Tab-separated table of C-alpha atoms and ligand atoms in Angstrom:
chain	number	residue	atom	x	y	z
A	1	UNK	CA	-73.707	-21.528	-89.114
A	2	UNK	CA	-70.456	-23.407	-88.147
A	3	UNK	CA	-70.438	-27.249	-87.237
A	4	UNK	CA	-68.046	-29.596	-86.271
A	5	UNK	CA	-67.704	-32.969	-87.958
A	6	UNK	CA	-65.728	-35.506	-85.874
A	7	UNK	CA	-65.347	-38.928	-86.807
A	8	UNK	CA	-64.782	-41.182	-83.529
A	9	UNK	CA	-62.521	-44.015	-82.490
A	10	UNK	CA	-59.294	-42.077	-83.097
A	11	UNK	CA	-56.718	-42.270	-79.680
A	12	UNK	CA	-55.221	-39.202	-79.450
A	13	UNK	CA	-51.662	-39.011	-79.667
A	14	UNK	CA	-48.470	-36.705	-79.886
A	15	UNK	CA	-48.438	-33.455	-78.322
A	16	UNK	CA	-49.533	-29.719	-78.901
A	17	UNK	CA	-49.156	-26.372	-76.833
A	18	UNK	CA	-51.879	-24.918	-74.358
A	19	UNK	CA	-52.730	-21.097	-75.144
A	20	UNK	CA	-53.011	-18.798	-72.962
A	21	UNK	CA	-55.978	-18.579	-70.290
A	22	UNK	CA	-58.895	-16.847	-71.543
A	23	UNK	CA	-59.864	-16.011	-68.145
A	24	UNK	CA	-56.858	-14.392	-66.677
A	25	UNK	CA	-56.534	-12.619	-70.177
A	26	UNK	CA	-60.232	-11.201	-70.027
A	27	UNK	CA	-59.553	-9.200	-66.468
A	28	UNK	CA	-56.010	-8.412	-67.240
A	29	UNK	CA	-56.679	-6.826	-70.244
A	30	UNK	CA	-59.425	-4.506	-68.050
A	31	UNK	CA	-56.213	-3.705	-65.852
A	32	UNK	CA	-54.951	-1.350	-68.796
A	33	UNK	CA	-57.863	0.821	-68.398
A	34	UNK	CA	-56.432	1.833	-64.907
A	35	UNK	CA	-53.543	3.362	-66.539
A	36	UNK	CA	-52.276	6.307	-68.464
A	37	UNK	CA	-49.850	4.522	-70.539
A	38	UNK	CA	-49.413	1.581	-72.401
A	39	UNK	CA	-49.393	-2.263	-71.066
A	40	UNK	CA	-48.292	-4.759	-73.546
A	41	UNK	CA	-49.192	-8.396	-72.665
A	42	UNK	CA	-47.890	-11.279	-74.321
A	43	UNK	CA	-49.644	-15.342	-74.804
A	44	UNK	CA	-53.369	-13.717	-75.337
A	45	UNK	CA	-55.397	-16.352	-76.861
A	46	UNK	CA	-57.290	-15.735	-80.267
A	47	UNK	CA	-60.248	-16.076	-79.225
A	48	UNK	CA	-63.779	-14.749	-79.747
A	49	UNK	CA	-64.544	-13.453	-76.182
A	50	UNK	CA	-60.969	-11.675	-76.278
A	51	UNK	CA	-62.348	-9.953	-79.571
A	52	UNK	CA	-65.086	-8.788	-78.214
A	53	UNK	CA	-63.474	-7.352	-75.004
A	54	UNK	CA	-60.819	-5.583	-77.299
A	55	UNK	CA	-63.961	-4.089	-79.238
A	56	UNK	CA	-65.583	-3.139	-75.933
A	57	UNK	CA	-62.662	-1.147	-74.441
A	58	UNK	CA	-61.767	0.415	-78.270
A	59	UNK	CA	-65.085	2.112	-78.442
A	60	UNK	CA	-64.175	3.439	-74.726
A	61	UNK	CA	-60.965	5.352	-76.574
A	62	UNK	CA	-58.270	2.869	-75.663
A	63	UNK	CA	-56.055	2.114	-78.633
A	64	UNK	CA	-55.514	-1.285	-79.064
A	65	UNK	CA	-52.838	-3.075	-81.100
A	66	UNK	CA	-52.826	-6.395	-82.107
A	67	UNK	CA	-50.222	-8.886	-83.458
A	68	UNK	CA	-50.412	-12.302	-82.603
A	69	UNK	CA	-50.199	-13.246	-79.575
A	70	UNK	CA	-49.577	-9.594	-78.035
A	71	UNK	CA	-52.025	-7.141	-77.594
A	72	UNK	CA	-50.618	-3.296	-76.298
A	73	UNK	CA	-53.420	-1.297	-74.709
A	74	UNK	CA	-53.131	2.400	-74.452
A	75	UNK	CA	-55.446	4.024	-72.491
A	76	UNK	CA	-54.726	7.641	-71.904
A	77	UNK	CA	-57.289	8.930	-74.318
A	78	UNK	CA	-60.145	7.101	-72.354
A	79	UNK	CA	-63.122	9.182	-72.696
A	80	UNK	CA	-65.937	6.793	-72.850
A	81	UNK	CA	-67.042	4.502	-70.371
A	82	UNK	CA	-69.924	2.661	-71.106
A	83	UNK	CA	-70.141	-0.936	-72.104
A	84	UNK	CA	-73.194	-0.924	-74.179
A	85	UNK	CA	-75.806	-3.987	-73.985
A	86	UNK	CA	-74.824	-5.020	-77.605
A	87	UNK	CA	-71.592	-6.341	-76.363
A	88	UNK	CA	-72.149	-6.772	-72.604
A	89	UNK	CA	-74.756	-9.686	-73.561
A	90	UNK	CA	-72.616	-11.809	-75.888
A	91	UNK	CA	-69.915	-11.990	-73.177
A	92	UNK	CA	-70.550	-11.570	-69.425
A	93	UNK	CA	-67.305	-11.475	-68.022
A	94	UNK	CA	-67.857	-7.291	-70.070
A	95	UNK	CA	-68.715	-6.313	-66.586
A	96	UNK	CA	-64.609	-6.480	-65.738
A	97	UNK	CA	-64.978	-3.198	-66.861
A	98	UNK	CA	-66.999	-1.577	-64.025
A	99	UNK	CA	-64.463	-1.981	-61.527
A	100	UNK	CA	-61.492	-0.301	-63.087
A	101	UNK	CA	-63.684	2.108	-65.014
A	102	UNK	CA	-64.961	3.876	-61.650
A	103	UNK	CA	-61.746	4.177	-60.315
A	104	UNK	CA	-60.376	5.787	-63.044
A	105	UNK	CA	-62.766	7.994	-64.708
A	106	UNK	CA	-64.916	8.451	-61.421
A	107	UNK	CA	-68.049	6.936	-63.844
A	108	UNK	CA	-69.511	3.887	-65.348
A	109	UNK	CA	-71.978	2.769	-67.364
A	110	UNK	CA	-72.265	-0.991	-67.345
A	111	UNK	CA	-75.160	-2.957	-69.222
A	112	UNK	CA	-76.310	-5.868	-66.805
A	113	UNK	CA	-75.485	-8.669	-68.360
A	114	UNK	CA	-78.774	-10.602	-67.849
A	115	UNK	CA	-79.204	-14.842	-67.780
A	116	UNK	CA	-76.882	-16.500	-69.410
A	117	UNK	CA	-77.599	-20.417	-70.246
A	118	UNK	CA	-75.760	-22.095	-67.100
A	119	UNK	CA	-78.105	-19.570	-64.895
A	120	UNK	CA	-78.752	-16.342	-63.659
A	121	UNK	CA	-75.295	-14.696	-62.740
A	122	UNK	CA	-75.994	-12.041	-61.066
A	123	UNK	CA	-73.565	-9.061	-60.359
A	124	UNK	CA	-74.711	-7.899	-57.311
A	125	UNK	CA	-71.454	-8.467	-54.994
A	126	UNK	CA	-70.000	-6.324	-57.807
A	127	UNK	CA	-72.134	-3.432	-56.990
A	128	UNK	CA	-72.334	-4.083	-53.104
A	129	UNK	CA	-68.259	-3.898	-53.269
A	130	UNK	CA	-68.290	-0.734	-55.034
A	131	UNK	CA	-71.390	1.256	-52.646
A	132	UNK	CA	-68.808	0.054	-49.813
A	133	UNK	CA	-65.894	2.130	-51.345
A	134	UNK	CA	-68.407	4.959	-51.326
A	135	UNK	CA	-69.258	4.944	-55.008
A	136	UNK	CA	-73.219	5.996	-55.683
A	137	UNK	CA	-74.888	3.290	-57.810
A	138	UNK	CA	-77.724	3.481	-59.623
A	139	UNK	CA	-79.144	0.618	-61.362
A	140	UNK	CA	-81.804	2.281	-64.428
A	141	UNK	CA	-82.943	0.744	-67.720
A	142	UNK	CA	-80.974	-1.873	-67.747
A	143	UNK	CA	-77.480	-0.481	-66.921
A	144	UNK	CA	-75.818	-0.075	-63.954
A	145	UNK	CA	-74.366	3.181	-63.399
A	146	UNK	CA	-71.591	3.821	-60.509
A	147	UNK	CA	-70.153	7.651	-59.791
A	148	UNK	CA	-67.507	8.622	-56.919
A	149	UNK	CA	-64.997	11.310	-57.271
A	150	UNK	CA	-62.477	8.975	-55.736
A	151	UNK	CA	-63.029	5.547	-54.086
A	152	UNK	CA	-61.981	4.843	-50.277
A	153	UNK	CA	-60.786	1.728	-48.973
A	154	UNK	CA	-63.179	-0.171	-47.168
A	155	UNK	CA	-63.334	-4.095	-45.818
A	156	UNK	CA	-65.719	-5.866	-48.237
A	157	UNK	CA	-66.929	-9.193	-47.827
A	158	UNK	CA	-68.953	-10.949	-50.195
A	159	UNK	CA	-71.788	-13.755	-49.870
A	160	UNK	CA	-70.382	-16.134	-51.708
A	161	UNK	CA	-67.054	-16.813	-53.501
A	162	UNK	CA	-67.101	-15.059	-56.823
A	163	UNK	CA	-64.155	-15.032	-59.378
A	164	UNK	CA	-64.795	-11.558	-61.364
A	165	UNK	CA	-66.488	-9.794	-58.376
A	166	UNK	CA	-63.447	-10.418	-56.700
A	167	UNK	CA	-60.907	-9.229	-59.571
A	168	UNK	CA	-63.350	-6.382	-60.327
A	169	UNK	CA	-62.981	-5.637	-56.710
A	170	UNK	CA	-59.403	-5.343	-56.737
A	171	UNK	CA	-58.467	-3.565	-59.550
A	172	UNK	CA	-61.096	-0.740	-58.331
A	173	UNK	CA	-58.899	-0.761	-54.898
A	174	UNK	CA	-55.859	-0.087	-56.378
A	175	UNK	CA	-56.109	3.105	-56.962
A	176	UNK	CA	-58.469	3.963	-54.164
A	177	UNK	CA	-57.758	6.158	-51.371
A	178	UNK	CA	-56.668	4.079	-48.546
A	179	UNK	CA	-56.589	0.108	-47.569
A	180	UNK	CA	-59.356	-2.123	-48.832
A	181	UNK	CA	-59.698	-5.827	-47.437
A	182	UNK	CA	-61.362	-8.387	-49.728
A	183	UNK	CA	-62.753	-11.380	-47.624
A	184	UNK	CA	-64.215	-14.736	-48.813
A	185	UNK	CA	-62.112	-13.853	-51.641
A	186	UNK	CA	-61.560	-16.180	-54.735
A	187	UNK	CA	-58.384	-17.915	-54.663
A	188	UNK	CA	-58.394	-19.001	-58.593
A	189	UNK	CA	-54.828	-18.909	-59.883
A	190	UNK	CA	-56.631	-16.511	-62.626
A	191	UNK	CA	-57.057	-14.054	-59.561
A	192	UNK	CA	-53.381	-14.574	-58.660
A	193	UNK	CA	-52.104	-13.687	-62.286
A	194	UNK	CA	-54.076	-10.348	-62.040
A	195	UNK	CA	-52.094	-9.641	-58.722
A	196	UNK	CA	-49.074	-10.138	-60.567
A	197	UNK	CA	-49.866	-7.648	-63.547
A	198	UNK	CA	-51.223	-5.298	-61.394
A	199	UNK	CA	-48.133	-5.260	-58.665
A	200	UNK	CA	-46.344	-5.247	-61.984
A	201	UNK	CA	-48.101	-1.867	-62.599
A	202	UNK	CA	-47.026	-0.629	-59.569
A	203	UNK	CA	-49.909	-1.970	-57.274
A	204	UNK	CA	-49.116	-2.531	-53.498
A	205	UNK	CA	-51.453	-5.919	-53.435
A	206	UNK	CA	-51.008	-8.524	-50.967
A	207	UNK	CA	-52.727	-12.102	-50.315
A	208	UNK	CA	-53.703	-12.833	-53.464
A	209	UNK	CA	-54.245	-16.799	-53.888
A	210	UNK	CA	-55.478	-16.580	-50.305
A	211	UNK	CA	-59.473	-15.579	-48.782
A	212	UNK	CA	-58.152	-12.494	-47.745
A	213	UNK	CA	-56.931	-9.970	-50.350
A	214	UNK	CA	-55.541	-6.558	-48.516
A	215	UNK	CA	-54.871	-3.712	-51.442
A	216	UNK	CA	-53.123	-0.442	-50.207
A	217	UNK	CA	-54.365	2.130	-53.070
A	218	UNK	CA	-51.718	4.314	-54.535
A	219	UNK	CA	-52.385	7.593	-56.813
A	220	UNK	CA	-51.454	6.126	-60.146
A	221	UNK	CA	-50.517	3.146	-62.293
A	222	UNK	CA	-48.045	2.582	-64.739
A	223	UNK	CA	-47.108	0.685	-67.545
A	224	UNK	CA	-45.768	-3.106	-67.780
A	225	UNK	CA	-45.511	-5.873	-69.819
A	226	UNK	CA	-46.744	-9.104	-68.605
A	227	UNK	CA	-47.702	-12.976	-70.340
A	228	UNK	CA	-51.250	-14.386	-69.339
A	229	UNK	CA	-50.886	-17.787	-67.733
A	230	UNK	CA	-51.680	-20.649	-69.439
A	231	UNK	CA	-55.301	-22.166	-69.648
A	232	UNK	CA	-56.058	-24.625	-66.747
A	233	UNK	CA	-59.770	-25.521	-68.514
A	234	UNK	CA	-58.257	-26.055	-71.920
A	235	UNK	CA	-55.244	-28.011	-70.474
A	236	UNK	CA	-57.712	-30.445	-68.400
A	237	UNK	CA	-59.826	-30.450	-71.582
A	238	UNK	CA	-57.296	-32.028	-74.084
A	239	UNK	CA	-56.450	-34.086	-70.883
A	240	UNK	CA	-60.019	-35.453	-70.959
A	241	UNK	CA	-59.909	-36.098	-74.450
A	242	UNK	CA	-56.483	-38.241	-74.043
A	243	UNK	CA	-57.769	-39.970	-71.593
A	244	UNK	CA	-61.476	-41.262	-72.882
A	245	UNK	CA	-59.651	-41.965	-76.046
A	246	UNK	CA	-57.101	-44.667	-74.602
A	247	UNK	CA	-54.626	-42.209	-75.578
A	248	UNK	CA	-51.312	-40.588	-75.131
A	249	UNK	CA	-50.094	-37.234	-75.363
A	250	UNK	CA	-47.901	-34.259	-73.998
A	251	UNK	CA	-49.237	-30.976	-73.183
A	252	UNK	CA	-46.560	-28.324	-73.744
A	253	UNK	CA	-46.659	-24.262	-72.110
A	254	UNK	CA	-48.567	-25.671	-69.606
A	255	UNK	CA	-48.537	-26.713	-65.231
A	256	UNK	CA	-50.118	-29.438	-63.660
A	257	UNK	CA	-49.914	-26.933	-60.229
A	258	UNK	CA	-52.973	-25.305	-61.483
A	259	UNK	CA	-54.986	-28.076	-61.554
A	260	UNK	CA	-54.159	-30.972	-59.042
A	261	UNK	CA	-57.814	-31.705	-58.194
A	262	UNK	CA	-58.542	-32.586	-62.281
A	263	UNK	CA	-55.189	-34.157	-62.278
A	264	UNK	CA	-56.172	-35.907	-59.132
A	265	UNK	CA	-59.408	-37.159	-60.531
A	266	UNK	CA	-57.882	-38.436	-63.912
A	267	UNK	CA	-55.104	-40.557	-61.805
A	268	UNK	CA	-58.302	-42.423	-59.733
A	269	UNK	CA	-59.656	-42.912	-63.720
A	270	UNK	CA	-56.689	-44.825	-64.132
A	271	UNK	CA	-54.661	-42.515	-66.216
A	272	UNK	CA	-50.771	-42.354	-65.772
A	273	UNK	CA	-49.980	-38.458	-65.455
A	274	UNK	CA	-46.211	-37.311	-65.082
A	275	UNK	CA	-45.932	-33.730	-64.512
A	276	UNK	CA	-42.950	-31.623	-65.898
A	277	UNK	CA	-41.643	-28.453	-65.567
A	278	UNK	CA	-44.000	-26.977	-67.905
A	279	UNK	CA	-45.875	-29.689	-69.772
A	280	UNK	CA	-47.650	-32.599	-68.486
A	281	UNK	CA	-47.775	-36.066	-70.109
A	282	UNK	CA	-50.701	-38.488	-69.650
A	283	UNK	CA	-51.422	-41.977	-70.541
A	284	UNK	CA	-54.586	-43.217	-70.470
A	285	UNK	CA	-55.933	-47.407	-69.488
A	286	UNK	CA	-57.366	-49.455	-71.942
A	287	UNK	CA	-61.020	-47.827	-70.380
A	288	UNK	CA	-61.557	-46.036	-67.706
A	289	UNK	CA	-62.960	-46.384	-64.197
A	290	UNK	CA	-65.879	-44.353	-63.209
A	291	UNK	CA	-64.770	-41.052	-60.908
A	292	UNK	CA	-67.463	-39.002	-58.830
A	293	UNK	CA	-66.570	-34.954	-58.771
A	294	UNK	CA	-68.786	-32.546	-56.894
A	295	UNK	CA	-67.799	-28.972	-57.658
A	296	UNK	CA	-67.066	-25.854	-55.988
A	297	UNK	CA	-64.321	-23.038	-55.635
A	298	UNK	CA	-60.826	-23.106	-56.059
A	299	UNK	CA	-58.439	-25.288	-54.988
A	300	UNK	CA	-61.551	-27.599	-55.218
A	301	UNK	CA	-62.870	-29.287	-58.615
A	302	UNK	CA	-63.585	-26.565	-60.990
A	303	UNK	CA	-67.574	-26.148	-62.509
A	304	UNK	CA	-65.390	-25.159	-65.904
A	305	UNK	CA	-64.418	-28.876	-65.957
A	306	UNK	CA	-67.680	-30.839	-64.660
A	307	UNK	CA	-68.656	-31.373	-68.488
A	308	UNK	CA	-65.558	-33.117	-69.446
A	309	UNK	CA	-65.791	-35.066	-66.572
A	310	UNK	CA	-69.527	-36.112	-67.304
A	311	UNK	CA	-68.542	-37.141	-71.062
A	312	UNK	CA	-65.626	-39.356	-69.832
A	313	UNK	CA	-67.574	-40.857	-66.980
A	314	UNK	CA	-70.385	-41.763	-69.835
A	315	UNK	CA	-68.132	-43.945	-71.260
A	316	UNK	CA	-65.974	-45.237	-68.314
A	317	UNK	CA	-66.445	-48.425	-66.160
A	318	UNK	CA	-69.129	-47.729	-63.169
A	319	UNK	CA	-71.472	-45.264	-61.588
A	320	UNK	CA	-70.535	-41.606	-61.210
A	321	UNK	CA	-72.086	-38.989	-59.197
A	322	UNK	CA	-71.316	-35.416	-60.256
A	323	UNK	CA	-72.790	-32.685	-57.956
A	324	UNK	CA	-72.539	-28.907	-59.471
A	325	UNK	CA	-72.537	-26.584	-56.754
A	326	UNK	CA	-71.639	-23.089	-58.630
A	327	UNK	CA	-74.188	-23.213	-60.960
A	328	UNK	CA	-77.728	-23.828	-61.171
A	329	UNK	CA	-78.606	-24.870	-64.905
A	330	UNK	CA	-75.281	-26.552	-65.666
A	331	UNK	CA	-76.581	-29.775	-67.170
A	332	UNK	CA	-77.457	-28.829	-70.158
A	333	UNK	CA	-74.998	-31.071	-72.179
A	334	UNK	CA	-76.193	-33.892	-70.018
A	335	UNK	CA	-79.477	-34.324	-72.405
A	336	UNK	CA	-77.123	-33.603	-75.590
A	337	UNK	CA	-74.900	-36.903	-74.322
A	338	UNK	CA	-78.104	-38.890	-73.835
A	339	UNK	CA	-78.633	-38.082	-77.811
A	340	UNK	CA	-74.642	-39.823	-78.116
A	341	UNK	CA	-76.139	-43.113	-75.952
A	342	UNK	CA	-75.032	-42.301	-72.798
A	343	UNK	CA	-77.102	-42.874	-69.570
A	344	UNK	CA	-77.387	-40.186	-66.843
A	345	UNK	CA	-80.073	-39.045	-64.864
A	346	UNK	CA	-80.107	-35.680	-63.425
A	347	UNK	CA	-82.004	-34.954	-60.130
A	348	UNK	CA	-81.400	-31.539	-59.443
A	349	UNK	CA	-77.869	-29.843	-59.231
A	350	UNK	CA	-76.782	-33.928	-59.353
A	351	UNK	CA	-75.810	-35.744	-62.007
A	352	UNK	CA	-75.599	-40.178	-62.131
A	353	UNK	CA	-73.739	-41.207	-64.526
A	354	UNK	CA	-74.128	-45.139	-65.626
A	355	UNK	CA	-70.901	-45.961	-68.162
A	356	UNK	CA	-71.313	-47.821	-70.894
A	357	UNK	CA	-69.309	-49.828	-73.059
A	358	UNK	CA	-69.713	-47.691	-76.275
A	359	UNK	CA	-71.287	-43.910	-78.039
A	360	UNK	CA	-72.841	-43.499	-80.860
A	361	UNK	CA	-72.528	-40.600	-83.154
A	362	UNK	CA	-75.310	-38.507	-83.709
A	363	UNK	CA	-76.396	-34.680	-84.253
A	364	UNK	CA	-75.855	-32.444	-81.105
A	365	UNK	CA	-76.074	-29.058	-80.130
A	366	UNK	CA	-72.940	-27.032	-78.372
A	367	UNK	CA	-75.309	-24.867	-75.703
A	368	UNK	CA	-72.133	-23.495	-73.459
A	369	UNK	CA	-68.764	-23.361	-73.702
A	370	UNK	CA	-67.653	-26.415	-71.740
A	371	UNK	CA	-70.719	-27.888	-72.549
A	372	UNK	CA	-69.757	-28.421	-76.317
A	373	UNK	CA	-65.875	-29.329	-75.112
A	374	UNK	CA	-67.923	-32.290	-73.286
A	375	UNK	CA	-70.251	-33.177	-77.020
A	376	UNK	CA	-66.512	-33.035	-78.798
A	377	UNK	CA	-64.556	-35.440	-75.752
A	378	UNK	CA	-67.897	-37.585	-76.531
A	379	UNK	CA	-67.358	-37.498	-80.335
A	380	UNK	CA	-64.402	-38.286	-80.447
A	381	UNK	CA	-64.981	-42.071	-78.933
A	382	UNK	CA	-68.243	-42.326	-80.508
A	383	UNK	CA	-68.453	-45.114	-82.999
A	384	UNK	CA	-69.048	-43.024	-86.478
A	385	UNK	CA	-69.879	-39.601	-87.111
A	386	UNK	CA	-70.573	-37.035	-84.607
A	387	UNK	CA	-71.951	-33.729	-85.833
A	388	UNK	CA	-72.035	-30.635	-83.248
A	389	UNK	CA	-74.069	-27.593	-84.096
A	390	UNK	CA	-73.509	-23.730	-82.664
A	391	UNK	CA	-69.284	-24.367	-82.256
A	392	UNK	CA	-69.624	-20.609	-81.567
A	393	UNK	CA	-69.537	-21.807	-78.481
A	394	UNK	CA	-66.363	-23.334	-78.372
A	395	UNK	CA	-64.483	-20.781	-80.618
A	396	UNK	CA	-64.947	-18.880	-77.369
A	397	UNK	CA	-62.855	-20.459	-75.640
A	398	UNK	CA	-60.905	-23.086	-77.368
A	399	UNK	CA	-58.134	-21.411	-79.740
A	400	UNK	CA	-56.793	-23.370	-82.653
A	401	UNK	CA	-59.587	-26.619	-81.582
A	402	UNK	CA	-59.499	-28.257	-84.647
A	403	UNK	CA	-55.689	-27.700	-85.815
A	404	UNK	CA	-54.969	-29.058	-82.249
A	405	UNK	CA	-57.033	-31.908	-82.255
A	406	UNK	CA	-55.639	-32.973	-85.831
A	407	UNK	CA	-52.274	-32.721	-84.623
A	408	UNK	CA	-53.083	-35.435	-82.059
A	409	UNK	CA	-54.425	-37.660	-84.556
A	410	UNK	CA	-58.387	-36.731	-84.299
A	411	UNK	CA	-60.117	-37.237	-87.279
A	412	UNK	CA	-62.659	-33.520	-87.185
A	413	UNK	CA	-63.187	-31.470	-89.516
A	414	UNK	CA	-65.621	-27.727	-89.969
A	415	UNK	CA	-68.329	-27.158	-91.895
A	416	UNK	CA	-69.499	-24.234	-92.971
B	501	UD1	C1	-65.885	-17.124	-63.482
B	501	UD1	C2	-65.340	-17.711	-64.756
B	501	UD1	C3	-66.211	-18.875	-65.216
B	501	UD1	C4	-66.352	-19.892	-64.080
B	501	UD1	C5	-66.802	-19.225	-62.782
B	501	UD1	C6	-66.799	-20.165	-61.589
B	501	UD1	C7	-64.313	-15.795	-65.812
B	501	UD1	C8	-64.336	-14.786	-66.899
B	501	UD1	N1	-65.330	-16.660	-65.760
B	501	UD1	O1	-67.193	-16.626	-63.767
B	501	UD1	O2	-65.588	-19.468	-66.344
B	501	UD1	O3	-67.295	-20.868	-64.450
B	501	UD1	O4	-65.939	-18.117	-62.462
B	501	UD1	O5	-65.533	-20.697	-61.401
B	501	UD1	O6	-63.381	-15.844	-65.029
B	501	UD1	N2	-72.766	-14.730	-57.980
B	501	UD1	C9	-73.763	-13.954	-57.435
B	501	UD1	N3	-73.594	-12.586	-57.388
B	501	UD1	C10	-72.474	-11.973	-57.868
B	501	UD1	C11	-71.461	-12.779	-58.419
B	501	UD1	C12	-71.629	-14.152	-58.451
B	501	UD1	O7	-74.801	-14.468	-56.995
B	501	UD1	O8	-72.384	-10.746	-57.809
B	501	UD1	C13	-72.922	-16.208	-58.020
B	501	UD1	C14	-73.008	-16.756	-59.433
B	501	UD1	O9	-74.327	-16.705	-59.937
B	501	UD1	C15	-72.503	-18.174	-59.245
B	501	UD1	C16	-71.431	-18.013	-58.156
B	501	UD1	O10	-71.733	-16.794	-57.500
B	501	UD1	O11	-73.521	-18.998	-58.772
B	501	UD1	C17	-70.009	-17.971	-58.654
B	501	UD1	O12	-69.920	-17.106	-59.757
B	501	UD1	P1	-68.614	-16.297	-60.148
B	501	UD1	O13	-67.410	-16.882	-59.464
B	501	UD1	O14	-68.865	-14.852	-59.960
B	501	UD1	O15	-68.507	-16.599	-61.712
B	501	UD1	P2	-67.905	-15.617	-62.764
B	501	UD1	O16	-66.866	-14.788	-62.109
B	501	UD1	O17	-68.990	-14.969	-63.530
């Protein structure tokens, strides 16, 4: 099984382009399925979990064509739609399918996707949207099965803010019969860029980027062409890793409007950050201060980012307190950093982090995505070698990690 090899004490300099976001691509790409005829989309990362989605929706009877960074979906010969378990477990965010699936074929059958390591996820706000457009759902052996001849607007509210219920939500509305009103709705720029494509595709959508989301369903959709948005996670990840490595560098494809909060936090670190048109540029202090983040929807600090923060806190000057409030198991890389040296004590869904002057390098396990972006910000300032096992992790989510991390002067390297 992959590892990564990084050798610490490099400051990261120069600059390198951000890919596209994996999680606008992941529920744009679903958006194809709600249409007869092709959708091309253009900056799609290369990226495991965008793999497996393209699998998913293949064996459905979409043709999919790939070539770079474009992917075309054609989905008028959709006859199949079930997202088996097989695929629905390695990647949660498969259940992007249910929503757009119903509406169009008038059937689903969606594996639940189970626990995943940062907690138990459920999907039921999914399901609760869908019963209040009137579609029957049945939840047996494992799979959740939704049937309605045609959907009918309704006003939906969820319990609690929830990024895919709310874009599952949506894309089912579009082509349901009426007005549907999505309250307590998430207002993640990720949402926003699914609007976009979807108005795009002829979509009468309005509020998006707001709580309240009001979709006026039409009869069909049609074809576009639209480019994902660039990743906010991976753009406040290299970020991270500039800025616990005394570095310097320029991120290029990229906006600092989808992320003020991290960009806020890294400027009370110490770090100078100058924000272009589309790049940002950040220069880190000799060490950094100590900053305390507490987590929750957007615009507030993002849970995607709360690793990151913990590895550069481990190593900055002070105490910092880092409350997770999406998630309930989302500490796992804290234990990993103790292995590095660092000192934090968890106490619940709170995190104290005690910086100290220096890592060491040691072997760690990658448990979660961010959680093994967080083992590879602390690797690269540990003093000598820093060996992370499982990078499946981060190959879904981080395209091109090593190739960009060498171009900014890290020393890392795979083994098989
Ligand atoms: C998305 C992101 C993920 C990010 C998360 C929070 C994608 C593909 N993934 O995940 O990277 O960490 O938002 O910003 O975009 N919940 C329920 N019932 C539901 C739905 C959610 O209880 O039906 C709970 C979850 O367990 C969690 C909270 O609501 O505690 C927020 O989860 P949610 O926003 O749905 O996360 P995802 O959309 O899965």
């Amino acid at each position: 099984m992959d590892k990564l090899l990084i050798e610490g004490g490099a400051r990261l300099s120069g600059e390198i382009a951000i890919s596209g976001a994996k999680n606008a691509a992941l529920p744009i790409l679903c958006a194809a399925l709600l249409t007869r005829e092709p959708v091309t989309f253009t900056n799609v990362p290369q990226l495991k979990d965008i793999g497996t989605l393209l699998k998913l929706i293949g064996q459905m009877g979409v043709k999919v064509a790939r070539e770079g960074d474009t992917v075309t979906l054609d989905a008028s010969a959709l006859d199949n739609p079930v997202a088996p378990y097989e695929m629905v477990k390695t990647m949660r965010a498969s259940i992007l399918v249910l929503g757009p699936l119903v509406a169009r074929c008038g059937e689903a059958r969606v594996s639940l996707p189970g626990g995943c390591a940062i907690g138990a996820r459920p999907v039921d706000q999914h399901i609760k949207g869908l019963q209040a457009m009137g579609a029957q759902v049945t939840v047996e052996h494992g799979y959740v099965h939704a049937q309605v001849p045609r959907l009918r607007g309704a006003r939906l509210f969820t319990d609690m803010v929830t990024v895919t219920g709310t874009e599952n939500l949506m894309m089912a509305a579009c082509l349901a019969d009426g007005e549907t009103i999505i309250e307590n709705a998430a207002r993640e720029p990720e949402v926003v860029d699914l609007a976009n494509c979807l108005v795009a595709m002829g979509a009468r959508i309005s509020g998006a980027g707001t709580d309240v989301i009001r979709i006026r369903g039409v009869e069909s959709l049609s074809g576009t062409t639209h480019r994902i948005m660039p990743d906010r996670i991976e753009t406040g990840t290299y970020l991270c890793a500039a800025a616990a490595t005394g570095g310097e560098i320029r991120l290029s494809g990229t906006s600092s409007c989808y992320l003020d909060s991290v960009v806020d936090k890294l400027m009370d670190a110490g770090c100078d950050i100058v924000s272009e048109r589309d790049a940002i540029r950040l220069k880190a202090p000799e060490r950094l201060t100590s900053v305390s983040i507490r987590t929750a929807p957007y615009p507030a600090f993002p849970t995607d980012m709360q690793a990151q923060f913990m590895a550069i806190n481990a190593v900055a000057g002070g105490t910092a307190v880092i409350r997770e409030t999406i998630f309930e198991n989302r500490f796992m890389h804290a234990v990993e950093l103790q292995r590095l040296g660092a000192d934090i004590r968890i106490d619940g869904n709170t995190a104290v982090v005690q910086g100290v002057a220096q890592l060491q390098g040691a072997t760690v396990m990658a448990t979660d995505l961010r959680a093994s972006a967080s083992l590879v910000i602390a690797g690269l300032v540990a003093e000598g070698e820093t060996t992370i096992e499982r990078i499946y992790h981060l190959d879904r989510g981080y395209e091109h990690l090593e190739e960009k991390l060498a171009a900014l002067g890290a020393r890392v390297r795979r083994l098989a």
